[in-house]
C-alpha cells in the first residue's frame, strides 16, 4: 500500500493470558470469582509456567510480542474469482479515499482492477491478451500528479514488464479486451525474462513513476523510470521509459527477487530485495541510488548496495521498504528458514556509517517480529513518524497456519491480532480516515476487503465471531505444534 490518508493514534494494547482447565476457559472475571484457593493456585501456576516458558524460548530476540485487544474486523468479498496462492494483488487509495485494488484473476489468467462505487465493488478487466497469462505480481499506486491509478505487472506468456494507467473513458490505448476504454498499457522492458516481483512508486519531487523489478534471465535487480526519455538513464523497450541494471554479478548469482521500492522527498530511490545466489540461500539487500558514480557494492556505480541480514539460511523474501521522516530506511521481510517475520532499520542515512548494529551489516539493527513458526509471507507495510521522531510500523502478513495477521509497533515492542484464519496468500494494508483496512486473498481464490474497528464494549471476549475474525487465545497445549521439518511453532500471540 503506497497512498495514506489520516493517521489515527496508536491503539492501547494489553497482554493477557487465558488458560484452559478441564476443557473450560477461565476468564479474568471468573478467576477472581472462584472461591477455592487450591484451584486459584493451580491456575496461577499454569499461567506463570506458560509465561516463563514463553520468555525463555524468545530470549535473545530483543522483541516483545503481545496480543492486541478491543478490535473487530469486518469483511466483505470483492470478487469470487481473484488470485491464487502467490499470484499477487495490491491496494491504493485515490485523493477522495476510494480504494483501488489490482489483482490477477486466476480463472481468466488476466489483470483486473477493483474499486468501490455507490456501496459496491466494480471489477474491471484491464489487460487480457488472447491466449496469454498476464497480470501476475501487480503493484498499484494512485498517481496524484496525473490523478489516476497506475499498475505495474508481469506478462508471463511474453516474459515482459508491463505498466497500465487508468485515464478518461475512450482515451486508452495498448490494452487488450479491457472492459473500460480508459485503460492504457505499455511494455516497459522486454529484454529477456523481466518483470517478476515488480513494485511501483511515485517520485514526489517530480511525479515520475519508478519500478523496481527482477531480471530472471540475468539474475539481476533492475530499476525503470517513466521519465519520457529525459536521457538520465539508458533506454527501455518503451520510448517513454529508461532502465538500468542495479546489481548483476554474473553466473551463479541471483539478485532482485521480492523487490520493494520507495522514494524520498528529493527523488532518491531506495530498494530492498533478496540475494538468492547459490542453492537454497538468501540474504536481505538494501540499495540506494546516490548518482554521479559515487556508489559502492553494486554493479552500477550510481547505486550503493549493502548486505543487511543473513541470520538464517533463507532470509530476505517478501520484502517491504519504507522511509521515516528522517529518510531512515525500515524494512520488513521474511525468514523462510524459521517461518518468521523480521524487521531491520538503518542506524543512519547513507553515507553515514555509525556501526553498533546487530545485523550482518553493523550499520543496521535487526530483530524478529513474531515467534519462529508463526509465518510472515505476503507482507505489506506502512509506517507513521511522529513529530518527536518515533516510528511506528503497521504490517499485514500471512499466518503459517493460514489467514492474515495485522501487527503494529516498533523495535522491541510489537502487538498483533488475527484478521482471518483462512487464505492470506497475498495481503495489502492501508490506513484511512475510517481506520486500518487490509485486502487479501481469501479461501478458494476470493478477494476480501477487511476493516478494523474498535468493539463497543472494549472487552476482548466480544471480539470473537464465527467468520474467523476472532482474537486468538492460547491454550497451554499450543506451546509446541509441529509445522514442518524445518521449524516448530512456539506459541505466541498471532
Short mmCIF file of C-alpha atoms in Angstrom, two decimals:
data_model
loop_
_atom_site.label_atom_id
_atom_site.label_comp_id
_atom_site.label_asym_id
_atom_site.label_seq_id
_atom_site.Cartn_x
_atom_site.Cartn_y
_atom_site.Cartn_z
CA UNK A 1 0.00 0.00 0.00
CA UNK A 2 1.50 3.35 -1.04
CA UNK A 3 -1.14 6.07 -0.53
CA UNK A 4 -2.12 7.03 3.03
CA UNK A 5 -4.82 9.25 4.45
CA UNK A 6 -5.36 10.39 8.04
CA UNK A 7 -3.33 8.51 10.63
CA UNK A 8 -5.06 7.88 13.97
CA UNK A 9 -3.17 7.48 17.17
CA UNK A 10 -1.77 4.10 18.09
CA UNK A 11 -4.29 1.95 19.98
CA UNK A 12 -3.66 0.96 23.57
CA UNK A 13 -2.96 -2.77 23.76
CA UNK A 14 -2.67 -5.14 26.68
CA UNK A 15 -1.16 -8.57 27.17
CA UNK A 16 -3.49 -11.03 28.92
CA UNK A 17 -3.06 -14.78 29.35
CA UNK A 18 -6.13 -17.02 29.03
CA UNK A 19 -5.79 -20.53 30.24
CA UNK A 20 -7.89 -23.63 29.98
CA UNK A 21 -8.58 -26.17 32.72
CA UNK A 22 -10.76 -29.26 32.35
CA UNK A 23 -11.96 -28.01 28.95
CA UNK A 24 -13.37 -24.73 30.29
CA UNK A 25 -11.91 -21.29 29.56
CA UNK A 26 -11.01 -19.39 32.69
CA UNK A 27 -11.72 -15.71 32.01
CA UNK A 28 -10.30 -12.88 34.07
CA UNK A 29 -13.61 -12.25 35.81
CA UNK A 30 -14.32 -15.91 36.55
CA UNK A 31 -10.85 -16.44 38.00
CA UNK A 32 -11.40 -13.70 40.50
CA UNK A 33 -14.81 -15.09 41.37
CA UNK A 34 -13.51 -18.57 42.27
CA UNK A 35 -13.65 -19.43 45.93
CA UNK A 36 -11.43 -22.50 46.00
CA UNK A 37 -7.91 -21.49 46.96
CA UNK A 38 -6.36 -24.64 45.51
CA UNK A 39 -7.91 -24.00 42.13
CA UNK A 40 -6.67 -20.40 42.18
CA UNK A 41 -3.15 -21.59 42.90
CA UNK A 42 -3.30 -24.13 40.09
CA UNK A 43 -4.46 -21.50 37.59
CA UNK A 44 -1.73 -19.12 38.76
CA UNK A 45 0.87 -21.90 38.43
CA UNK A 46 -0.13 -22.72 34.85
CA UNK A 47 -0.12 -19.04 33.86
CA UNK A 48 3.27 -18.42 35.45
CA UNK A 49 4.73 -21.58 33.85
CA UNK A 50 3.46 -20.51 30.43
CA UNK A 51 4.96 -17.04 30.81
CA UNK A 52 8.35 -18.37 31.94
CA UNK A 53 8.49 -20.84 29.06
CA UNK A 54 7.45 -18.22 26.53
CA UNK A 55 10.04 -15.68 27.71
CA UNK A 56 12.77 -18.33 27.80
CA UNK A 57 12.03 -19.50 24.26
CA UNK A 58 12.19 -15.95 22.91
CA UNK A 59 15.25 -14.90 24.86
CA UNK A 60 17.84 -13.14 22.76
CA UNK A 61 15.42 -11.91 20.10
CA UNK A 62 15.19 -8.44 21.59
CA UNK A 63 11.48 -8.42 20.78
CA UNK A 64 8.34 -8.21 22.88
CA UNK A 65 5.28 -9.89 21.41
CA UNK A 66 1.79 -9.22 22.74
CA UNK A 67 -1.80 -9.72 21.65
CA UNK A 68 -3.92 -6.73 20.68
CA UNK A 69 -7.35 -6.19 22.21
CA UNK A 70 -10.58 -4.27 21.76
CA UNK A 71 -10.83 -4.52 17.97
CA UNK A 72 -13.04 -6.36 15.47
CA UNK A 73 -12.52 -6.94 11.76
CA UNK A 74 -15.46 -6.72 9.37
CA UNK A 75 -15.07 -8.27 5.93
CA UNK A 76 -16.68 -8.17 2.51
CA UNK A 77 -15.93 -10.14 -0.62
CA UNK A 78 -14.71 -8.11 -3.60
CA UNK A 79 -14.79 -10.98 -6.09
CA UNK A 80 -15.02 -14.76 -6.07
CA UNK A 81 -12.52 -15.05 -8.95
CA UNK A 82 -9.40 -13.48 -7.53
CA UNK A 83 -5.76 -14.57 -7.42
CA UNK A 84 -4.46 -17.98 -6.43
CA UNK A 85 -1.60 -18.55 -4.00
CA UNK A 86 1.20 -16.08 -4.71
CA UNK A 87 -0.30 -14.61 -7.91
CA UNK A 88 -0.32 -11.15 -6.41
CA UNK A 89 -2.58 -8.25 -5.54
CA UNK A 90 -2.13 -4.72 -4.19
CA UNK A 91 -4.19 -1.75 -2.98
CA UNK A 92 -4.08 2.07 -3.13
CA UNK A 93 -6.47 4.94 -2.40
CA UNK A 94 -7.32 7.91 -4.56
CA UNK A 95 -7.46 11.51 -3.31
CA UNK A 96 -11.11 11.03 -2.26
CA UNK A 97 -10.37 7.93 -0.20
CA UNK A 98 -11.75 5.47 -2.77
CA UNK A 99 -9.87 2.14 -2.68
CA UNK A 100 -8.47 0.65 -5.86
CA UNK A 101 -7.14 -2.90 -5.96
CA UNK A 102 -5.17 -4.64 -8.71
CA UNK A 103 -5.23 -8.42 -8.84
CA UNK A 104 -4.57 -11.39 -11.05
CA UNK A 105 -7.70 -13.31 -11.98
CA UNK A 106 -6.57 -16.93 -11.79
CA UNK A 107 -9.64 -18.11 -13.70
CA UNK A 108 -9.22 -15.91 -16.78
CA UNK A 109 -5.41 -15.51 -16.31
CA UNK A 110 -5.64 -11.75 -16.74
CA UNK A 111 -5.18 -8.45 -14.92
CA UNK A 112 -8.15 -6.91 -13.11
CA UNK A 113 -8.82 -3.68 -11.20
CA UNK A 114 -11.50 -3.35 -8.48
CA UNK A 115 -12.81 -0.14 -6.95
CA UNK A 116 -15.60 0.84 -4.60
CA UNK A 117 -18.53 2.85 -6.01
CA UNK A 118 -22.03 3.59 -4.69
CA UNK A 119 -21.93 0.96 -1.97
CA UNK A 120 -20.48 -1.88 -4.04
CA UNK A 121 -17.37 -3.17 -5.78
CA UNK A 122 -16.77 -2.74 -9.52
CA UNK A 123 -14.36 -5.19 -11.14
CA UNK A 124 -12.77 -4.08 -14.42
CA UNK A 125 -10.76 -6.21 -16.83
CA UNK A 126 -7.58 -4.24 -17.55
CA UNK A 127 -5.50 -6.41 -19.86
CA UNK A 128 -6.25 -9.81 -21.35
CA UNK A 129 -4.26 -10.60 -24.48
CA UNK A 130 -5.78 -13.64 -26.19
CA UNK A 131 -4.32 -16.99 -25.14
CA UNK A 132 -1.82 -15.44 -22.73
CA UNK A 133 -1.20 -15.23 -19.00
CA UNK A 134 -0.74 -11.66 -17.80
CA UNK A 135 -1.22 -9.63 -14.63
CA UNK A 136 0.79 -11.51 -12.05
CA UNK A 137 2.80 -9.75 -9.30
CA UNK A 138 0.90 -6.50 -9.79
CA UNK A 139 1.65 -3.33 -7.83
CA UNK A 140 -0.63 -0.28 -7.72
CA UNK A 141 -0.37 3.38 -6.72
CA UNK A 142 -2.56 6.42 -7.10
CA UNK A 143 -0.59 8.91 -9.19
CA UNK A 144 -1.52 12.23 -7.61
CA UNK A 145 0.27 14.19 -10.35
CA UNK A 146 -1.88 12.70 -13.11
CA UNK A 147 -4.88 11.94 -10.85
CA UNK A 148 -5.10 8.31 -11.94
CA UNK A 149 -4.40 4.77 -10.78
CA UNK A 150 -1.28 3.13 -12.20
CA UNK A 151 -0.25 -0.54 -12.16
CA UNK A 152 2.93 -2.49 -12.90
CA UNK A 153 2.64 -6.22 -13.62
CA UNK A 154 4.23 -9.25 -15.24
CA UNK A 155 3.23 -10.73 -18.59
CA UNK A 156 4.10 -14.39 -18.04
CA UNK A 157 3.44 -15.52 -21.61
CA UNK A 158 5.78 -12.93 -23.14
CA UNK A 159 8.02 -12.56 -20.04
CA UNK A 160 7.77 -8.76 -20.09
CA UNK A 161 7.38 -5.95 -17.56
CA UNK A 162 4.11 -4.11 -18.22
CA UNK A 163 2.62 -0.83 -17.00
CA UNK A 164 -1.01 0.33 -17.14
CA UNK A 165 -2.80 3.50 -16.12
CA UNK A 166 -6.48 4.43 -15.95
CA UNK A 167 -7.37 7.60 -17.82
CA UNK A 168 -10.61 9.07 -19.13
CA UNK A 169 -13.14 6.89 -20.92
CA UNK A 170 -12.27 6.43 -24.59
CA UNK A 171 -8.69 7.61 -24.18
CA UNK A 172 -6.99 4.28 -23.54
CA UNK A 173 -4.52 2.53 -25.85
CA UNK A 174 -2.43 -0.63 -25.85
CA UNK A 175 -4.53 -2.86 -23.57
CA UNK A 176 -6.30 -5.96 -24.90
CA UNK A 177 -10.00 -6.63 -24.25
CA UNK A 178 -10.26 -4.08 -21.45
CA UNK A 179 -13.77 -3.66 -20.07
CA UNK A 180 -13.15 0.08 -19.58
CA UNK A 181 -11.93 2.15 -22.52
CA UNK A 182 -9.75 4.43 -20.40
CA UNK A 183 -7.00 1.92 -19.67
CA UNK A 184 -3.64 2.31 -21.44
CA UNK A 185 -0.93 -0.37 -21.38
CA UNK A 186 2.80 -0.13 -22.12
CA UNK A 187 5.51 -2.79 -22.40
CA UNK A 188 8.27 -1.25 -20.29
CA UNK A 189 11.00 -3.86 -20.67
CA UNK A 190 11.11 -6.93 -22.93
CA UNK A 191 14.86 -7.67 -22.78
CA UNK A 192 14.61 -11.29 -21.66
CA UNK A 193 12.50 -12.70 -18.84
CA UNK A 194 11.93 -9.47 -16.89
CA UNK A 195 9.24 -8.03 -14.65
CA UNK A 196 8.65 -10.56 -11.88
CA UNK A 197 8.19 -9.11 -8.37
CA UNK A 198 7.65 -5.60 -9.75
CA UNK A 199 6.99 -2.82 -7.26
CA UNK A 200 5.73 0.63 -8.18
CA UNK A 201 6.34 4.02 -6.54
CA UNK A 202 5.98 7.70 -7.40
CA UNK A 203 8.83 10.20 -7.17
CA UNK A 204 7.36 13.02 -5.05
CA UNK A 205 9.85 15.58 -6.34
CA UNK A 206 8.72 15.48 -9.98
CA UNK A 207 5.85 12.99 -10.22
CA UNK A 208 7.77 10.43 -12.29
CA UNK A 209 6.91 6.73 -11.85
CA UNK A 210 9.63 4.29 -10.81
CA UNK A 211 9.55 0.48 -10.83
CA UNK A 212 11.88 -1.97 -9.15
CA UNK A 213 11.81 -5.44 -10.74
CA UNK A 214 13.62 -8.73 -11.25
CA UNK A 215 15.53 -9.82 -14.35
CA UNK A 216 15.27 -13.63 -14.27
CA UNK A 217 17.39 -14.07 -17.40
CA UNK A 218 20.44 -12.45 -15.82
CA UNK A 219 19.66 -12.90 -12.13
CA UNK A 220 19.71 -9.11 -11.70
CA UNK A 221 17.85 -6.33 -9.91
CA UNK A 222 16.63 -3.54 -12.20
CA UNK A 223 15.14 -0.06 -11.95
CA UNK A 224 12.88 1.63 -14.50
CA UNK A 225 11.83 5.28 -14.59
CA UNK A 226 9.00 6.79 -16.66
CA UNK A 227 10.95 9.93 -17.44
CA UNK A 228 9.74 10.36 -21.06
CA UNK A 229 13.31 9.69 -22.19
CA UNK A 230 14.96 12.62 -20.47
CA UNK A 231 18.31 10.92 -21.03
CA UNK A 232 19.13 10.37 -17.38
CA UNK A 233 19.19 6.56 -17.76
CA UNK A 234 19.66 4.04 -20.60
CA UNK A 235 16.60 3.48 -22.77
CA UNK A 236 13.99 0.80 -22.09
CA UNK A 237 11.87 -1.11 -24.62
CA UNK A 238 9.24 1.65 -24.43
CA UNK A 239 10.36 5.10 -25.54
CA UNK A 240 8.79 6.76 -22.51
CA UNK A 241 10.89 4.71 -20.09
CA UNK A 242 14.53 4.47 -19.04
CA UNK A 243 16.05 1.40 -17.36
CA UNK A 244 19.23 0.40 -15.59
CA UNK A 245 20.62 -2.77 -14.04
CA UNK A 246 21.42 -2.20 -10.38
CA UNK A 247 23.13 -5.43 -9.35
CA UNK A 248 24.31 -8.26 -11.62
CA UNK A 249 27.44 -10.18 -10.73
CA UNK A 250 27.30 -12.80 -13.45
CA UNK A 251 26.89 -16.56 -13.50
CA UNK A 252 25.86 -18.19 -10.24
CA UNK A 253 24.41 -15.02 -8.71
CA UNK A 254 20.77 -14.03 -8.35
CA UNK A 255 19.63 -10.58 -7.20
CA UNK A 256 16.26 -8.85 -7.22
CA UNK A 257 13.58 -11.31 -6.17
CA UNK A 258 10.88 -9.95 -3.81
CA UNK A 259 11.91 -6.38 -4.62
CA UNK A 260 10.38 -3.32 -2.95
CA UNK A 261 10.89 0.36 -3.82
CA UNK A 262 10.24 3.79 -2.32
CA UNK A 263 11.37 7.37 -2.96
CA UNK A 264 12.46 10.01 -0.50
CA UNK A 265 11.20 13.57 -0.88
CA UNK A 266 14.15 14.72 -3.02
CA UNK A 267 13.54 11.94 -5.55
CA UNK A 268 16.20 9.45 -4.42
CA UNK A 269 15.04 5.84 -4.90
CA UNK A 270 15.62 3.19 -2.23
CA UNK A 271 15.05 -0.54 -2.78
CA UNK A 272 15.23 -3.81 -0.84
CA UNK A 273 15.33 -7.33 -2.26
CA UNK A 274 16.73 -10.83 -1.88
CA UNK A 275 20.17 -12.04 -2.85
CA UNK A 276 19.31 -15.66 -3.71
CA UNK A 277 22.75 -16.55 -5.08
CA UNK A 278 23.54 -20.21 -4.55
CA UNK A 279 21.19 -23.10 -3.94
CA UNK A 280 18.71 -22.76 -1.05
CA UNK A 281 20.20 -19.47 0.08
CA UNK A 282 19.17 -15.88 0.53
CA UNK A 283 20.02 -12.67 2.32
CA UNK A 284 18.43 -9.24 2.58
CA UNK A 285 19.93 -6.48 0.41
CA UNK A 286 19.34 -2.72 0.63
CA UNK A 287 20.26 -0.29 -2.13
CA UNK A 288 20.06 3.45 -2.72
CA UNK A 289 20.81 5.49 -5.85
CA UNK A 290 23.47 8.03 -4.91
CA UNK A 291 24.32 9.05 -8.51
CA UNK A 292 27.45 10.51 -10.13
CA UNK A 293 29.36 7.24 -9.83
CA UNK A 294 29.58 7.65 -6.07
CA UNK A 295 28.11 4.27 -5.12
CA UNK A 296 29.70 1.11 -3.79
CA UNK A 297 28.85 -2.58 -3.52
CA UNK A 298 26.62 -2.65 -6.64
CA UNK A 299 27.37 -3.42 -10.28
CA UNK A 300 26.10 0.05 -11.23
CA UNK A 301 28.33 2.61 -9.50
CA UNK A 302 25.46 5.09 -9.27
CA UNK A 303 24.00 2.79 -6.62
CA UNK A 304 25.21 1.68 -3.18
CA UNK A 305 24.30 -1.86 -2.07
CA UNK A 306 24.50 -3.30 1.46
CA UNK A 307 24.05 -6.90 2.61
CA UNK A 308 21.82 -6.30 5.63
CA UNK A 309 20.86 -9.68 7.06
CA UNK A 310 21.89 -13.30 6.58
CA UNK A 311 20.85 -14.51 10.03
CA UNK A 312 19.31 -17.71 8.62
CA UNK A 313 19.89 -19.78 5.50
CA UNK A 314 16.98 -18.25 3.56
CA UNK A 315 16.10 -14.72 4.67
CA UNK A 316 15.02 -11.54 2.88
CA UNK A 317 11.94 -12.70 0.99
CA UNK A 318 8.60 -10.82 0.72
CA UNK A 319 10.35 -7.51 1.48
CA UNK A 320 8.68 -4.15 2.06
CA UNK A 321 10.65 -0.93 2.49
CA UNK A 322 9.57 2.49 3.79
CA UNK A 323 11.31 5.65 4.97
CA UNK A 324 10.58 7.62 8.11
CA UNK A 325 10.56 11.43 8.29
CA UNK A 326 14.37 11.41 8.63
CA UNK A 327 14.75 9.22 5.49
CA UNK A 328 15.94 6.27 7.59
CA UNK A 329 15.05 3.04 5.72
CA UNK A 330 12.89 0.47 7.52
CA UNK A 331 12.47 -3.00 6.00
CA UNK A 332 10.10 -5.82 6.92
CA UNK A 333 10.88 -9.24 5.44
CA UNK A 334 10.50 -13.00 5.82
CA UNK A 335 12.80 -15.74 7.04
CA UNK A 336 11.85 -18.85 5.07
CA UNK A 337 14.14 -20.93 7.27
CA UNK A 338 12.35 -20.02 10.50
CA UNK A 339 8.89 -19.24 9.07
CA UNK A 340 9.16 -15.88 10.75
CA UNK A 341 8.61 -12.15 10.20
CA UNK A 342 11.69 -9.95 10.65
CA UNK A 343 12.43 -6.23 10.76
CA UNK A 344 15.54 -4.15 10.05
CA UNK A 345 16.29 -0.44 10.17
CA UNK A 346 19.44 1.54 9.41
CA UNK A 347 21.01 3.50 12.26
CA UNK A 348 21.75 6.47 9.98
CA UNK A 349 21.26 7.51 6.38
CA UNK A 350 23.97 6.83 3.80
CA UNK A 351 26.78 7.92 3.69
CA UNK A 352 26.65 7.65 7.50
CA UNK A 353 28.29 4.51 8.91
CA UNK A 354 27.72 4.62 12.67
CA UNK A 355 28.23 0.92 13.37
CA UNK A 356 26.98 -0.69 16.55
CA UNK A 357 24.09 -2.58 14.96
CA UNK A 358 23.35 -6.27 15.41
CA UNK A 359 22.85 -7.24 11.74
CA UNK A 360 25.36 -8.66 9.30
CA UNK A 361 25.93 -5.03 8.34
CA UNK A 362 26.79 -3.24 11.59
CA UNK A 363 25.01 -0.07 10.42
CA UNK A 364 21.70 -1.91 10.82
CA UNK A 365 19.63 -3.34 13.66
CA UNK A 366 17.55 -6.48 13.01
CA UNK A 367 15.06 -8.42 15.09
CA UNK A 368 12.24 -10.97 14.95
CA UNK A 369 8.74 -9.52 14.91
CA UNK A 370 6.97 -12.76 15.82
CA UNK A 371 7.92 -16.21 17.07
CA UNK A 372 9.51 -18.88 14.88
CA UNK A 373 6.86 -20.85 13.00
CA UNK A 374 4.24 -18.07 13.11
CA UNK A 375 4.70 -17.12 9.44
CA UNK A 376 5.22 -13.81 7.70
CA UNK A 377 4.90 -14.17 3.91
CA UNK A 378 2.98 -11.82 1.58
CA UNK A 379 3.90 -8.72 3.56
CA UNK A 380 2.58 -5.21 3.20
CA UNK A 381 3.64 -2.34 5.44
CA UNK A 382 3.36 1.36 6.09
CA UNK A 383 4.94 3.45 8.83
CA UNK A 384 3.99 6.55 10.79
CA UNK A 385 6.60 9.04 12.03
CA UNK A 386 5.71 11.26 14.95
CA UNK A 387 6.93 14.84 15.35
CA UNK A 388 9.25 13.57 18.07
CA UNK A 389 10.99 11.20 15.67
CA UNK A 390 9.41 7.93 16.83
CA UNK A 391 8.49 5.47 14.09
CA UNK A 392 5.57 3.05 14.33
CA UNK A 393 5.23 0.26 11.76
CA UNK A 394 1.97 -1.33 10.64
CA UNK A 395 2.27 -4.72 8.94
CA UNK A 396 -0.03 -7.26 7.31
CA UNK A 397 1.23 -10.77 6.62
CA UNK A 398 0.25 -14.38 6.12
CA UNK A 399 -0.08 -16.73 9.10
CA UNK A 400 1.78 -20.02 8.78
CA UNK A 401 -1.41 -21.84 9.75
CA UNK A 402 -3.49 -19.84 7.25
CA UNK A 403 -5.09 -16.44 7.32
CA UNK A 404 -3.88 -12.90 7.91
CA UNK A 405 -2.18 -11.18 10.85
CA UNK A 406 -2.06 -7.43 11.49
CA UNK A 407 0.96 -6.29 13.52
CA UNK A 408 1.95 -2.85 14.78
CA UNK A 409 4.75 -1.46 16.92
CA UNK A 410 8.40 -0.51 16.86
CA UNK A 411 11.75 -2.11 17.57
CA UNK A 412 11.42 -4.26 20.69
CA UNK A 413 7.67 -3.84 21.17
CA UNK A 414 5.11 -5.48 18.86
CA UNK A 415 1.40 -6.23 19.13
CA UNK A 416 -0.56 -8.42 16.75
CA UNK A 417 -4.07 -9.63 16.06
CA UNK A 418 -5.65 -12.15 13.74
CA UNK A 419 -7.70 -10.72 10.89
CA UNK A 420 -8.79 -14.08 9.50
CA UNK A 421 -7.76 -17.72 9.82
CA UNK A 422 -8.12 -18.78 6.17
CA UNK A 423 -6.36 -17.71 2.98
CA UNK A 424 -3.85 -14.89 3.24
CA UNK A 425 -1.75 -15.74 0.17
CA UNK A 426 -1.44 -12.05 -0.62
CA UNK A 427 -2.13 -9.01 1.59
CA UNK A 428 -2.30 -5.21 1.15
CA UNK A 429 -2.57 -2.76 4.02
CA UNK A 430 -3.61 0.89 4.41
CA UNK A 431 -4.64 3.44 6.99
CA UNK A 432 -7.53 5.72 6.09
CA UNK A 433 -9.77 8.21 7.86
CA UNK A 434 -12.07 5.23 8.53
CA UNK A 435 -9.37 3.14 10.20
CA UNK A 436 -6.95 0.40 9.23
CA UNK A 437 -8.00 -1.67 6.22
CA UNK A 438 -6.49 -4.77 4.67
CA UNK A 439 -7.33 -6.58 1.47
CA UNK A 440 -6.20 -10.15 0.99
CA UNK A 441 -6.68 -13.42 -0.83
CA UNK A 442 -9.33 -15.45 0.99
CA UNK A 443 -10.40 -19.06 0.60
CA UNK A 444 -10.95 -20.52 -2.88
CA UNK A 445 -9.32 -17.54 -4.64
CA UNK A 446 -11.74 -14.97 -3.28
CA UNK A 447 -10.54 -11.40 -2.82
CA UNK A 448 -11.56 -9.89 0.53
CA UNK A 449 -11.60 -6.37 2.00
CA UNK A 450 -11.42 -6.04 5.79
CA UNK A 451 -11.89 -3.00 8.03
CA UNK A 452 -10.64 -2.71 11.63
CA UNK A 453 -12.97 -1.11 14.17
CA UNK A 454 -12.96 -0.84 17.96
CA UNK A 455 -15.64 -3.02 19.52
CA UNK A 456 -18.28 -1.30 21.60
CA UNK A 457 -17.52 -2.85 24.97
CA UNK A 458 -13.75 -2.79 24.74
CA UNK A 459 -13.88 -6.35 26.09
CA UNK A 460 -11.52 -8.80 24.44
CA UNK A 461 -14.12 -11.57 24.71
CA UNK A 462 -16.53 -9.67 22.44
CA UNK A 463 -14.03 -9.70 19.58
CA UNK A 464 -14.81 -13.27 18.55
CA UNK A 465 -17.13 -14.27 15.72
CA UNK A 466 -17.94 -17.28 13.60
CA UNK A 467 -16.44 -15.65 10.49
CA UNK A 468 -12.85 -16.17 11.59
CA UNK A 469 -12.17 -12.64 12.86
CA UNK A 470 -11.69 -13.82 16.43
CA UNK A 471 -8.80 -12.57 18.53
CA UNK A 472 -6.84 -15.76 19.04
CA UNK A 473 -6.45 -17.13 22.56
CA UNK A 474 -3.73 -19.59 23.51
CA UNK A 475 -4.04 -22.86 25.36
CA UNK A 476 -1.09 -24.41 27.18
CA UNK A 477 -1.30 -27.30 24.69
CA UNK A 478 -0.42 -24.82 21.90
CA UNK A 479 3.14 -24.43 23.16
CA UNK A 480 4.56 -26.95 20.70
CA UNK A 481 2.78 -27.68 17.44
CA UNK A 482 4.75 -29.16 14.55
CA UNK A 483 4.75 -27.01 11.41
CA UNK A 484 7.16 -28.87 9.14
CA UNK A 485 10.61 -30.43 9.21
CA UNK A 486 12.37 -27.05 9.36
CA UNK A 487 10.68 -25.34 12.30
CA UNK A 488 8.49 -25.77 15.35
CA UNK A 489 5.78 -23.33 16.33
CA UNK A 490 6.45 -21.60 19.63
CA UNK A 491 3.09 -20.36 20.83
CA UNK A 492 2.86 -16.59 20.87
CA UNK A 493 0.16 -14.09 20.11
CA UNK A 494 -0.60 -14.47 16.40
#
